[in-house]
Short mmCIF file of C-alpha atoms in Angstrom, two decimals:
data_model
loop_
_atom_site.label_atom_id
_atom_site.label_comp_id
_atom_site.label_asym_id
_atom_site.label_seq_id
_atom_site.Cartn_x
_atom_site.Cartn_y
_atom_site.Cartn_z
CA MET A 270 30.75 14.41 12.80
CA GLU A 271 27.99 12.80 15.51
CA GLU A 272 24.27 12.89 15.02
CA THR A 273 22.54 15.34 17.19
CA LEU A 274 20.54 13.15 19.49
CA PHE A 275 17.10 14.78 20.38
CA LEU A 276 14.20 12.34 18.99
CA LYS A 277 17.11 9.25 20.21
CA LYS A 278 18.30 10.74 23.24
CA ASP A 279 15.61 9.41 26.03
CA MET A 280 13.79 6.17 23.94
CA TYR A 281 11.27 4.33 25.81
CA ASP A 282 10.00 1.02 24.92
CA GLN A 283 8.63 -0.14 28.22
CA ILE A 284 6.09 2.07 29.71
CA GLU A 285 7.06 1.12 33.40
CA ASN A 286 10.73 3.41 32.72
CA TYR A 287 8.97 6.39 32.34
CA ASP A 288 6.90 8.92 34.23
CA PHE A 289 4.90 10.80 31.48
CA SER A 290 6.52 13.84 32.67
CA GLY A 291 5.67 15.39 29.13
CA LEU A 292 1.60 14.80 29.74
CA LYS A 293 2.18 15.63 33.11
CA LYS A 294 3.52 18.89 32.34
CA ALA A 295 1.37 19.37 29.34
CA LEU A 296 -1.86 18.71 31.50
CA SER A 297 -1.08 21.71 33.97
CA MET A 298 -0.90 24.01 31.11
CA GLU A 299 -3.59 25.91 29.45
CA ARG A 300 -4.27 24.55 26.14
CA GLU A 301 -3.63 27.64 24.25
CA ASP A 302 -0.07 27.44 25.76
CA ILE A 303 0.75 24.05 24.53
CA ALA A 304 -0.03 25.00 21.00
CA ARG A 305 1.56 27.95 21.51
CA GLN A 306 4.91 26.14 22.39
CA VAL A 307 4.79 24.26 19.55
CA LYS A 308 4.77 26.89 17.34
CA GLU A 309 7.39 28.44 19.05
CA SER A 310 9.77 25.56 18.43
CA GLY A 311 9.09 25.94 14.91
CA LEU A 312 7.87 21.94 14.20
CA LYS A 313 7.20 21.29 10.68
CA GLY A 314 4.91 18.68 9.84
CA ARG A 315 7.33 15.20 9.21
CA GLY A 316 5.35 13.42 7.14
CA GLY A 317 6.23 14.83 3.88
CA ALA A 318 4.28 18.19 3.37
CA GLY A 319 6.32 20.24 6.49
CA PHE A 320 2.93 21.92 7.62
CA PRO A 321 3.44 23.66 10.66
CA THR A 322 2.16 21.66 13.57
CA GLY A 323 1.54 24.48 16.29
CA LEU A 324 -0.68 26.32 13.80
CA LYS A 325 -2.47 23.11 13.00
CA TRP A 326 -2.96 22.92 16.35
CA GLU A 327 -4.02 25.71 17.24
CA LEU A 328 -7.35 26.07 14.44
CA ALA A 329 -8.13 22.61 16.01
CA LEU A 330 -8.25 24.09 19.05
CA LYS A 331 -10.50 26.86 18.14
CA GLU A 332 -12.86 24.48 16.37
CA LYS A 333 -16.52 24.49 18.25
CA SER A 334 -17.56 20.64 18.55
CA ASP A 335 -18.72 18.41 21.11
CA LYS A 336 -16.08 15.99 19.35
CA LYS A 337 -12.38 16.08 18.24
CA TYR A 338 -10.31 13.57 17.19
CA VAL A 339 -6.61 13.31 17.00
CA ILE A 340 -4.94 10.50 14.68
CA CYS A 341 -1.36 9.65 14.44
CA ASN A 342 -0.27 9.14 11.23
CA GLY A 343 1.70 5.65 11.17
CA ASP A 344 0.98 4.53 7.13
CA GLU A 345 4.53 4.82 6.21
CA GLY A 346 4.32 3.66 2.94
CA GLU A 347 7.50 6.18 0.89
CA PRO A 348 9.62 4.01 -0.56
CA GLY A 349 12.89 4.61 0.91
CA THR A 350 11.09 5.79 4.57
CA PHE A 351 11.40 3.88 7.81
CA LYS A 352 11.52 6.60 10.60
CA ASP A 353 8.27 5.93 11.77
CA ARG A 354 8.87 2.27 12.04
CA PHE A 355 12.30 2.80 13.90
CA LEU A 356 10.34 5.30 16.54
CA LEU A 357 7.38 2.96 16.76
CA GLU A 358 9.56 0.22 17.64
CA TYR A 359 12.17 1.51 20.16
CA ASN A 360 10.32 4.58 21.36
CA PRO A 361 6.73 3.47 21.02
CA VAL A 362 6.23 5.45 24.50
CA LYS A 363 7.11 8.87 23.37
CA VAL A 364 5.03 8.20 20.17
CA LEU A 365 2.01 7.52 22.85
CA GLU A 366 2.64 10.80 24.94
CA GLY A 367 2.83 12.71 21.49
CA ILE A 368 -0.64 11.32 20.79
CA MET A 369 -2.01 12.36 23.99
CA ILE A 370 -0.34 15.65 24.51
CA ALA A 371 -2.02 16.70 21.01
CA ALA A 372 -4.96 15.30 21.91
CA TYR A 373 -5.44 17.25 25.30
CA ALA A 374 -4.20 20.45 23.83
CA ILE A 375 -7.15 20.76 21.01
CA GLY A 376 -9.44 19.30 23.06
CA ALA A 377 -10.20 15.48 21.60
CA ASP A 378 -11.17 12.54 23.89
CA GLU A 379 -10.51 10.10 21.16
CA GLY A 380 -7.77 9.45 18.90
CA TYR A 381 -6.58 6.75 16.52
CA CYS A 382 -3.16 5.45 15.54
CA TYR A 383 -2.93 4.13 12.18
CA ILE A 384 0.02 2.03 11.17
CA ARG A 385 0.80 0.39 8.11
CA GLY A 386 -0.57 -3.36 7.50
CA GLU A 387 3.06 -4.34 6.69
CA TYR A 388 4.49 -3.07 9.89
CA HIS A 389 3.70 -6.11 11.56
CA ARG A 390 6.22 -5.92 14.52
CA PRO A 391 5.30 -1.97 15.49
CA VAL A 392 1.47 -3.15 15.47
CA ARG A 393 2.10 -6.02 17.84
CA ILE A 394 4.58 -3.29 20.25
CA PHE A 395 2.39 -0.31 19.79
CA LYS A 396 -0.76 -2.83 20.87
CA ARG A 397 0.85 -3.80 24.30
CA ILE A 398 1.44 -0.49 25.11
CA ILE A 399 -1.94 0.42 24.71
CA GLU A 400 -2.82 -2.42 26.77
CA LYS A 401 -0.78 -1.37 29.53
CA ALA A 402 -1.64 2.17 29.65
CA TYR A 403 -5.16 1.45 30.24
CA ASP A 404 -3.68 -0.94 32.81
CA LYS A 405 -1.90 1.69 34.77
CA GLY A 406 -4.10 4.21 34.13
CA ILE A 407 -2.61 6.51 31.36
CA LEU A 408 -5.12 6.20 29.10
CA GLY A 409 -9.00 6.25 29.81
CA LYS A 410 -10.69 8.13 32.59
CA ASN A 411 -9.44 10.93 34.55
CA ILE A 412 -5.93 10.55 33.37
CA PHE A 413 -3.36 11.29 36.41
CA GLY A 414 -6.03 12.92 37.76
CA SER A 415 -6.42 15.95 35.80
CA GLY A 416 -9.93 15.20 34.71
CA PHE A 417 -8.79 14.36 30.93
CA SER A 418 -9.82 11.43 29.32
CA PHE A 419 -8.87 9.94 26.23
CA ASP A 420 -9.47 6.54 24.60
CA LEU A 421 -7.18 5.45 22.06
CA HIS A 422 -7.29 2.68 18.79
CA LEU A 423 -4.94 0.81 16.57
CA VAL A 424 -5.84 0.89 13.24
CA LYS A 425 -3.77 -1.14 10.57
CA GLY A 426 -3.72 -0.53 7.02
CA ALA A 427 -4.08 -2.43 4.29
CA GLY A 428 -1.61 -1.67 1.69
CA ALA A 429 -2.95 1.36 0.20
CA TYR A 430 0.06 3.93 -0.29
CA VAL A 431 -2.28 6.49 -0.38
CA CYS A 432 -3.62 6.02 2.68
CA GLY A 433 -0.62 7.94 3.80
CA ASP A 434 -2.43 10.91 2.57
CA GLU A 435 -4.60 12.23 5.61
CA THR A 436 -7.74 12.27 4.04
CA SER A 437 -8.02 8.58 2.13
CA LEU A 438 -6.31 7.99 5.55
CA LEU A 439 -9.72 9.62 7.40
CA ASN A 440 -11.87 7.59 4.88
CA SER A 441 -10.04 4.50 5.56
CA ILE A 442 -10.58 4.53 9.68
CA GLU A 443 -14.27 5.38 8.75
CA GLY A 444 -14.34 2.31 6.99
CA LYS A 445 -14.64 3.45 3.27
CA ARG A 446 -12.39 3.00 0.42
CA GLY A 447 -9.40 4.80 0.56
CA SER A 448 -9.21 7.68 -1.23
CA SER A 449 -8.63 11.38 -1.07
CA ARG A 450 -11.27 14.07 0.02
CA ILE A 451 -11.48 17.52 -2.13
CA LYS A 452 -10.05 20.33 0.47
CA PRO A 453 -11.35 22.31 1.72
CA PRO A 454 -13.09 21.64 3.91
CA TYR A 455 -9.59 20.57 5.90
CA PRO A 456 -9.21 18.04 8.45
CA VAL A 457 -9.00 20.67 11.25
CA SER A 458 -12.81 21.57 10.67
CA LYS A 459 -14.22 18.84 8.94
CA GLY A 460 -12.42 15.52 9.51
CA LEU A 461 -13.08 12.09 10.87
CA PHE A 462 -16.54 11.31 11.01
CA GLY A 463 -17.16 15.27 9.99
CA LYS A 464 -15.75 16.11 12.96
CA PRO A 465 -12.40 18.57 13.80
CA THR A 466 -9.49 16.07 13.51
CA VAL A 467 -5.70 16.68 13.74
CA VAL A 468 -3.15 14.15 11.47
CA ASN A 469 0.14 13.98 12.38
CA ASN A 470 2.82 12.36 11.52
CA VAL A 471 4.75 9.81 13.98
CA GLU A 472 7.98 11.59 14.11
CA THR A 473 5.91 14.98 14.46
CA LEU A 474 3.91 13.89 17.46
CA THR A 475 7.16 12.53 19.32
CA ALA A 476 9.20 15.80 18.54
CA ALA A 477 6.20 17.77 20.09
CA ALA A 478 6.09 15.34 23.32
CA GLU A 479 9.95 16.38 23.48
CA ILE A 480 8.95 19.90 22.89
CA ILE A 481 6.33 19.95 25.56
CA THR A 482 8.92 18.04 28.04
CA ASN A 483 11.99 20.12 27.39
CA GLY A 484 10.77 23.39 26.29
CA PRO A 485 10.11 25.07 22.93
CA GLU A 486 13.34 27.07 23.27
CA VAL A 487 15.79 24.08 23.23
CA TYR A 488 14.27 22.98 20.05
CA SER A 489 14.36 26.51 18.28
CA ARG A 490 17.98 26.95 18.88
CA MET A 491 18.68 23.83 16.80
CA GLY A 492 18.57 24.24 13.04
CA THR A 493 17.72 27.36 10.57
CA GLU A 494 15.46 30.00 10.45
CA GLY A 495 13.02 28.00 7.74
CA SER A 496 14.30 24.54 9.06
CA ARG A 497 13.86 24.13 12.93
CA GLY A 498 14.93 21.20 15.54
CA THR A 499 16.19 17.64 14.07
CA LYS A 500 15.19 15.19 11.33
CA LEU A 501 15.29 11.56 11.36
CA VAL A 502 16.72 10.61 7.80
CA CYS A 503 16.62 7.18 6.33
CA LEU A 504 19.60 6.30 4.36
CA SER A 505 19.37 3.30 1.82
CA GLY A 506 19.97 1.88 -1.30
CA ASP A 507 24.19 2.09 -2.25
CA VAL A 508 25.31 3.26 0.77
CA GLN A 509 27.66 1.32 3.11
CA LYS A 510 25.65 1.88 6.29
CA PRO A 511 22.08 2.23 5.76
CA GLY A 512 19.60 3.11 8.61
CA VAL A 513 18.04 6.00 10.71
CA TYR A 514 20.10 9.19 11.72
CA GLU A 515 19.04 12.07 13.63
CA ILE A 516 20.25 15.62 11.64
CA GLU A 517 20.37 18.98 13.14
CA PHE A 518 19.34 21.11 10.29
CA GLY A 519 21.81 22.94 8.40
CA ARG A 520 24.53 21.25 9.99
CA MET A 521 25.47 18.88 7.50
CA THR A 522 24.92 18.95 3.88
CA LEU A 523 23.40 16.07 1.92
CA LYS A 524 27.19 14.72 0.64
CA GLU A 525 27.92 15.09 4.38
CA ILE A 526 25.20 12.84 5.56
CA ILE A 527 25.70 10.05 2.42
CA THR A 528 29.81 10.20 3.58
CA GLU A 529 30.08 10.69 7.09
CA PHE A 530 26.59 8.65 8.30
CA GLY A 531 26.31 6.28 5.31
CA GLY A 532 30.09 5.49 4.85
CA GLY A 533 30.09 6.56 1.00
CA ILE A 534 29.23 4.23 -1.59
CA ARG A 535 29.02 0.70 -1.69
CA GLU A 536 32.02 -1.19 -3.40
CA ASN A 537 33.79 2.26 -4.14
CA ARG A 538 31.43 2.88 -7.16
CA LYS A 539 30.94 6.30 -8.41
CA LEU A 540 27.41 7.79 -7.04
CA LYS A 541 24.90 8.75 -9.93
CA PHE A 542 22.05 10.62 -8.09
CA VAL A 543 20.39 10.97 -4.81
CA VAL A 544 16.80 10.84 -4.14
CA PRO A 545 16.49 13.24 -1.22
CA GLY A 546 12.92 12.88 0.09
CA GLY A 547 11.72 9.29 -1.24
CA ILE A 548 10.20 8.93 -4.26
CA SER A 549 8.28 11.61 -4.70
CA THR A 550 11.09 13.93 -4.85
CA ALA A 551 12.86 15.16 -7.71
CA VAL A 552 16.72 13.81 -7.97
CA LEU A 553 19.77 15.34 -7.29
CA THR A 554 22.91 14.61 -9.26
CA ALA A 555 26.29 13.97 -7.97
CA ASP A 556 27.00 17.63 -8.21
CA GLU A 557 24.32 19.00 -6.81
CA ILE A 558 24.10 17.29 -3.27
CA ASP A 559 26.83 19.51 -1.76
CA ILE A 560 24.17 21.81 0.09
CA PRO A 561 23.04 21.97 3.85
CA TYR A 562 20.32 19.42 4.69
CA THR A 563 17.10 22.06 5.37
CA TYR A 564 13.71 22.84 3.95
CA GLU A 565 14.90 25.59 2.16
CA ASP A 566 18.18 24.67 0.71
CA LEU A 567 16.41 21.52 -0.97
CA GLU A 568 13.62 23.64 -2.30
CA LYS A 569 16.12 26.10 -3.85
CA ALA A 570 17.69 23.24 -5.35
CA GLY A 571 14.28 22.44 -7.14
CA THR A 572 13.31 19.11 -4.98
CA SER A 573 11.84 18.58 -1.40
CA LEU A 574 12.95 17.15 2.09
CA GLY A 575 9.84 14.82 1.66
CA SER A 576 9.72 12.22 4.24
CA GLY A 577 13.10 12.17 4.80
CA ALA A 578 14.05 9.43 2.89
CA ILE A 579 17.44 9.32 1.52
CA ILE A 580 17.99 6.75 -1.33
CA VAL A 581 21.65 6.79 -2.89
CA VAL A 582 21.75 5.51 -6.58
CA ALA A 583 25.17 4.66 -7.24
CA GLU A 584 26.01 4.59 -11.20
CA GLY A 585 25.71 0.82 -12.97
CA HIS A 586 22.11 0.80 -12.37
CA ASN A 587 19.50 0.50 -15.89
CA LEU A 588 18.27 4.13 -15.34
CA VAL A 589 15.11 2.85 -17.39
CA SER A 590 14.16 0.16 -15.08
CA LEU A 591 14.64 2.17 -12.52
CA LEU A 592 11.96 4.90 -14.32
CA ASN A 593 9.84 1.69 -15.24
CA ASN A 594 9.93 0.70 -11.16
CA VAL A 595 8.82 4.25 -9.94
CA SER A 596 6.48 4.67 -12.65
CA ARG A 597 4.63 1.01 -12.03
CA PHE A 598 4.47 2.20 -8.65
CA PHE A 599 1.95 5.05 -8.91
CA MET A 600 0.13 3.43 -11.61
CA ASP A 601 -0.81 0.81 -8.78
CA GLU A 602 -1.05 3.33 -5.89
CA THR A 603 -2.92 5.99 -7.43
CA CYS A 604 -6.44 5.84 -5.84
CA GLY A 605 -7.81 6.47 -9.35
CA THR A 606 -10.16 9.47 -7.64
CA CYS A 607 -8.73 12.24 -9.95
CA PHE A 608 -8.44 10.75 -13.43
CA PRO A 609 -5.33 12.94 -14.98
CA CYS A 610 -3.48 11.05 -12.08
CA ARG A 611 -5.08 7.71 -12.86
CA GLU A 612 -4.76 8.00 -16.59
CA GLY A 613 -2.04 10.07 -16.32
CA ASN A 614 0.26 7.77 -14.43
CA ARG A 615 -1.24 5.08 -17.00
CA GLN A 616 0.06 6.72 -20.06
CA VAL A 617 3.59 7.26 -18.49
CA HIS A 618 4.18 3.79 -17.85
CA HIS A 619 3.09 2.62 -21.22
CA ILE A 620 5.22 4.55 -22.50
CA LEU A 621 8.48 3.85 -20.37
CA LYS A 622 7.55 0.21 -20.69
CA SER A 623 7.70 0.02 -24.56
CA ASN A 624 11.11 2.23 -24.75
CA SER A 625 13.76 -0.17 -23.61
CA GLU A 626 16.45 2.35 -24.59
CA ARG A 627 16.09 5.56 -25.90
CA PHE A 628 13.20 7.93 -25.61
CA SER A 629 12.50 10.38 -28.58
CA GLU A 630 11.60 14.19 -27.92
CA ARG A 631 8.02 13.49 -28.44
CA ASP A 632 7.64 11.07 -25.67
CA VAL A 633 9.75 13.18 -22.85
CA ARG A 634 7.39 16.06 -23.56
CA ILE A 635 4.20 13.93 -23.43
CA ILE A 636 5.78 12.80 -19.83
CA SER A 637 6.55 16.52 -18.71
CA ASP A 638 3.09 17.77 -19.92
CA LEU A 639 0.98 14.85 -18.21
CA GLY A 640 3.43 15.51 -15.13
CA ARG A 641 2.34 19.31 -15.06
CA THR A 642 -1.53 18.33 -15.95
CA ILE A 643 -1.25 16.01 -12.81
CA HIS A 644 0.25 18.05 -10.59
CA LEU A 645 -2.59 21.35 -11.44
CA ALA A 646 -5.45 18.51 -11.12
CA ALA A 647 -4.77 15.92 -8.34
CA ARG A 648 -5.97 16.47 -4.95
CA CYS A 649 -4.06 15.18 -3.10
CA GLY A 650 0.00 14.89 -2.65
CA LEU A 651 0.36 11.27 -4.23
CA GLY A 652 -0.91 12.85 -7.34
CA GLN A 653 0.59 16.29 -7.25
CA THR A 654 4.04 14.54 -6.48
CA SER A 655 3.99 11.55 -8.85
CA LEU A 656 6.20 12.64 -11.63
CA ASN A 657 8.89 14.23 -9.54
CA PHE A 658 11.14 11.44 -9.93
CA ILE A 659 10.64 10.30 -13.39
CA ASN A 660 10.66 14.27 -14.89
CA SER A 661 13.64 15.35 -12.74
CA VAL A 662 15.51 12.13 -14.34
CA PHE A 663 14.78 12.87 -18.06
CA ASP A 664 15.94 16.75 -17.03
CA LYS A 665 18.95 15.38 -15.72
CA PHE A 666 20.27 12.34 -17.66
CA GLY A 667 18.22 13.54 -20.84
CA ASN A 668 21.82 12.99 -22.52
CA GLU A 669 21.55 9.04 -21.34
CA LEU A 670 18.10 8.45 -22.01
CA MET A 671 17.19 10.47 -25.49
CA GLU A 672 17.84 9.53 -28.68
CA ARG A 673 20.64 11.44 -30.14
CA LYS A 674 19.78 13.89 -32.71
CA GLU A 675 21.05 13.36 -36.13
CA ILE A 676 23.43 16.40 -37.24
CA THR A 677 22.21 17.32 -41.10
CA GLY A 678 23.18 19.52 -43.10
CA GLY A 679 26.55 21.72 -43.07
CA MET B 58 -14.17 -26.28 -32.20
CA LYS B 59 -17.09 -29.19 -33.52
CA SER B 60 -18.59 -30.76 -30.33
CA LEU B 61 -19.27 -31.01 -27.00
CA LYS B 62 -16.20 -33.63 -26.55
CA GLU B 63 -13.83 -31.13 -27.95
CA LEU B 64 -14.81 -28.46 -25.57
CA ARG B 65 -14.40 -31.40 -22.42
CA GLU B 66 -11.14 -32.23 -23.68
CA LEU B 67 -9.48 -28.56 -23.85
CA ARG B 68 -10.93 -27.95 -20.10
CA GLU B 69 -9.27 -30.65 -19.04
CA THR B 70 -6.15 -29.84 -20.76
CA LEU B 71 -6.59 -25.85 -19.45
CA GLN B 72 -6.93 -27.22 -16.15
CA LYS B 73 -3.95 -28.92 -15.92
CA GLU B 74 -2.07 -26.03 -17.25
CA ILE B 75 -4.14 -24.12 -14.21
CA SER B 76 -3.22 -26.05 -11.65
CA ALA B 77 0.58 -26.24 -12.91
CA ARG B 78 0.57 -22.46 -12.72
CA ASN B 79 -1.00 -22.72 -9.14
CA SER B 80 1.86 -21.70 -6.73
CA ALA B 81 -0.33 -23.50 -3.18
CA GLY B 82 2.05 -26.30 -2.01
CA LYS B 83 5.28 -24.80 -4.00
CA PRO B 84 8.39 -23.22 -1.99
CA LYS B 85 7.97 -18.98 -2.93
CA ILE B 86 10.81 -16.84 -3.05
CA ILE B 87 9.62 -13.65 -2.83
CA ILE B 88 12.19 -10.64 -3.30
CA GLY B 89 11.92 -6.61 -2.58
CA MET B 90 11.76 -5.01 -5.72
CA GLY B 91 11.03 -1.34 -4.31
CA THR B 92 12.95 1.42 -5.34
CA CYS B 93 15.22 1.21 -2.17
CA GLY B 94 15.65 -2.47 -3.22
CA ILE B 95 16.80 -1.98 -6.64
CA ALA B 96 19.55 0.95 -5.40
CA ALA B 97 20.63 -1.68 -2.99
CA GLY B 98 21.24 -4.38 -5.71
CA ALA B 99 18.07 -6.28 -5.25
CA ARG B 100 18.16 -6.97 -9.37
CA GLU B 101 21.40 -8.76 -9.07
CA ILE B 102 19.78 -11.03 -6.50
CA LEU B 103 16.98 -11.78 -8.59
CA HIS B 104 18.92 -12.52 -11.53
CA THR B 105 21.33 -14.84 -9.21
CA VAL B 106 18.07 -16.27 -7.65
CA LEU B 107 16.62 -17.42 -11.04
CA GLU B 108 20.28 -18.84 -12.74
CA GLU B 109 20.45 -21.19 -9.47
CA ILE B 110 16.93 -22.06 -9.78
CA GLU B 111 17.38 -22.91 -13.65
CA ARG B 112 20.65 -24.31 -12.84
CA ARG B 113 19.35 -27.02 -10.13
CA LYS B 114 15.94 -27.17 -12.17
CA LEU B 115 14.00 -26.56 -8.92
CA ASP B 116 10.23 -26.22 -8.55
CA VAL B 117 9.97 -22.96 -7.21
CA VAL B 118 7.81 -19.82 -7.60
CA VAL B 119 9.29 -16.64 -7.76
CA THR B 120 7.76 -13.33 -7.13
CA GLN B 121 8.26 -9.73 -6.24
CA THR B 122 7.33 -7.11 -3.40
CA GLY B 123 7.43 -3.45 -3.27
CA CYS B 124 9.22 -1.50 -0.53
CA ILE B 125 8.01 -2.81 3.21
CA GLY B 126 9.93 -0.29 5.13
CA MET B 127 13.02 -2.23 6.07
CA CYS B 128 15.10 -0.46 3.47
CA GLU B 129 18.13 -0.21 5.77
CA LYS B 130 18.36 -4.12 5.30
CA GLU B 131 17.94 -4.40 1.43
CA PRO B 132 18.45 -6.41 -0.53
CA LEU B 133 15.89 -8.27 1.08
CA LEU B 134 14.46 -11.83 0.10
CA ASP B 135 11.37 -13.94 1.74
CA VAL B 136 11.54 -17.71 1.58
CA GLN B 137 8.02 -19.50 2.50
CA LEU B 138 8.14 -23.37 1.93
CA PRO B 139 4.58 -24.68 2.27
CA GLY B 140 3.51 -25.12 6.00
CA LYS B 141 6.50 -23.17 7.21
CA GLU B 142 7.22 -19.85 8.48
CA ARG B 143 8.52 -16.99 6.05
CA ILE B 144 11.59 -16.11 6.71
CA THR B 145 13.00 -12.61 5.75
CA TYR B 146 16.60 -12.25 4.84
CA GLY B 147 18.52 -9.54 4.49
CA ASN B 148 21.60 -7.34 3.56
CA LEU B 149 22.05 -10.07 0.74
CA LYS B 150 25.25 -10.36 -1.64
CA LYS B 151 25.20 -12.70 -4.38
CA ASP B 152 27.07 -16.13 -2.59
CA ASP B 153 24.18 -15.60 0.37
CA VAL B 154 21.63 -16.71 -2.22
CA LYS B 155 23.44 -19.78 -2.88
CA ARG B 156 23.35 -20.43 0.70
CA ILE B 157 19.91 -20.07 1.08
CA ILE B 158 18.67 -22.31 -1.65
CA VAL B 159 20.33 -24.83 -0.94
CA GLU B 160 20.03 -24.89 2.78
CA HIS B 161 16.71 -23.17 2.98
CA VAL B 162 14.86 -23.73 -0.17
CA ILE B 163 16.15 -27.31 -0.91
CA ASN B 164 17.03 -29.00 2.51
CA GLY B 165 14.25 -26.94 4.45
CA ASN B 166 16.87 -25.66 7.28
CA ILE B 167 16.72 -21.96 8.26
CA VAL B 168 20.09 -20.15 7.26
CA THR B 169 19.71 -18.38 10.98
CA ASP B 170 22.90 -15.88 10.23
CA LEU B 171 21.35 -14.40 7.65
CA ALA B 172 17.94 -14.41 8.75
CA ILE B 173 16.77 -10.71 9.98
CA ALA B 174 13.00 -11.61 10.68
CA ARG B 175 9.92 -14.15 10.87
CA PHE B 176 7.05 -12.78 9.07
CA GLU B 177 4.77 -12.18 12.06
CA GLU B 178 1.35 -11.89 10.61
CA GLY B 179 -1.43 -12.95 12.67
CA ARG B 180 1.15 -13.54 15.31
CA ASP B 181 -0.58 -11.85 17.91
#
């Protein structure tokens, strides 16, 4: 099977080679129509939460304010995810176009591109693109003679996973500590410096640029009812050919993605499980991956498409050490604002660390309870999803992880 | 402890210990141990590094880091020699580790066919 090339079709890493036809088209349209077209396309946010992008733009456009912001979220920190890095390196011009279309659509005259601090190369590339765009009058005052003016700043993250959460990211840009804000108010009404703000993921903005360029019907024709268009998936772990692949929703199963694009498991080992959307999502066992790759089918299977990070894990890995790895990550990365997330993840790590082989039923129950508590009490996605991986591994591989019950009586 | 003299002696011995622990001036090997790295075999790479260092009695600091978004090139290993550029190696197998240690860590020559990136921090 072939990749469905939409985002990967016309990639531009040099600003000289592109005429910004999508942006020019947008500048000739009514603002409402841009948001409506993105809505019609069915595009959902590709950062992990999957909020409809057109709706977000529409809400931001309706806000009355002297100042609005648009932010490109390139703080790609979910382990296993590298699609935004791919776009920033190989298609930065379209990313810029997406940011500018979003800005025009909501009536923003200033924006930020927030890129993960570890992404030295993408930062260097995007910085050059911004400089050149200013030189060529693509950024700045009265762009293409349309009367639309827009300034874009580049901000580098400082290594905190939580800053990928949009409200934490806003705090980080404002120079505050990276911790989440209580919602509502949502960023679309009170975001950066208290002004209406749209925060979109890199892939979302790139897709929006292509949707405006090619028309929404091209996009909405692809995929399924609940999952329109294409998705960049990041294959990593025990596969022959890891990498970024573009998939049309519903055309392939998760299993086919792994066997056909990934080339199957390394060294002909047996598949143990798949993390379908980064380590904030529940794992699927080898028997559960024969499902179409769509938002709705993964949800039905009790997990989520997340950021598109598919980590393939073969037999032969130590499960407890993997659990410890994930748990340590969340213990380190919780921002500490909501205590159930801060203390809960610490306790879970403590339980996991003090067992090297088998866990008691009590341990597993405590971890599961903590997971539910954090899910209900945490205000941001980090906390809410922090125990999805761990609880699903206990759920699905309990027989390997738990103490064997003594058979008594009889 | 009963006298000021003893306190000073203790301070001296502990300061020596601390400076021995200090990683400054020593070659450093950093292994990507994010979930994606481990799934791609980083733990085996870490064990091989530790074995090689033990076998050759090298004075090298081994640390780990998390996912840096180069998951398709995992397992990853960085070598940082004092005063030199930090080099990232990727798509590693066990045998590659031996080569990197002999050629780069011991002899200071970058193994170009395995290197995938130079650390770019502060290069702009």
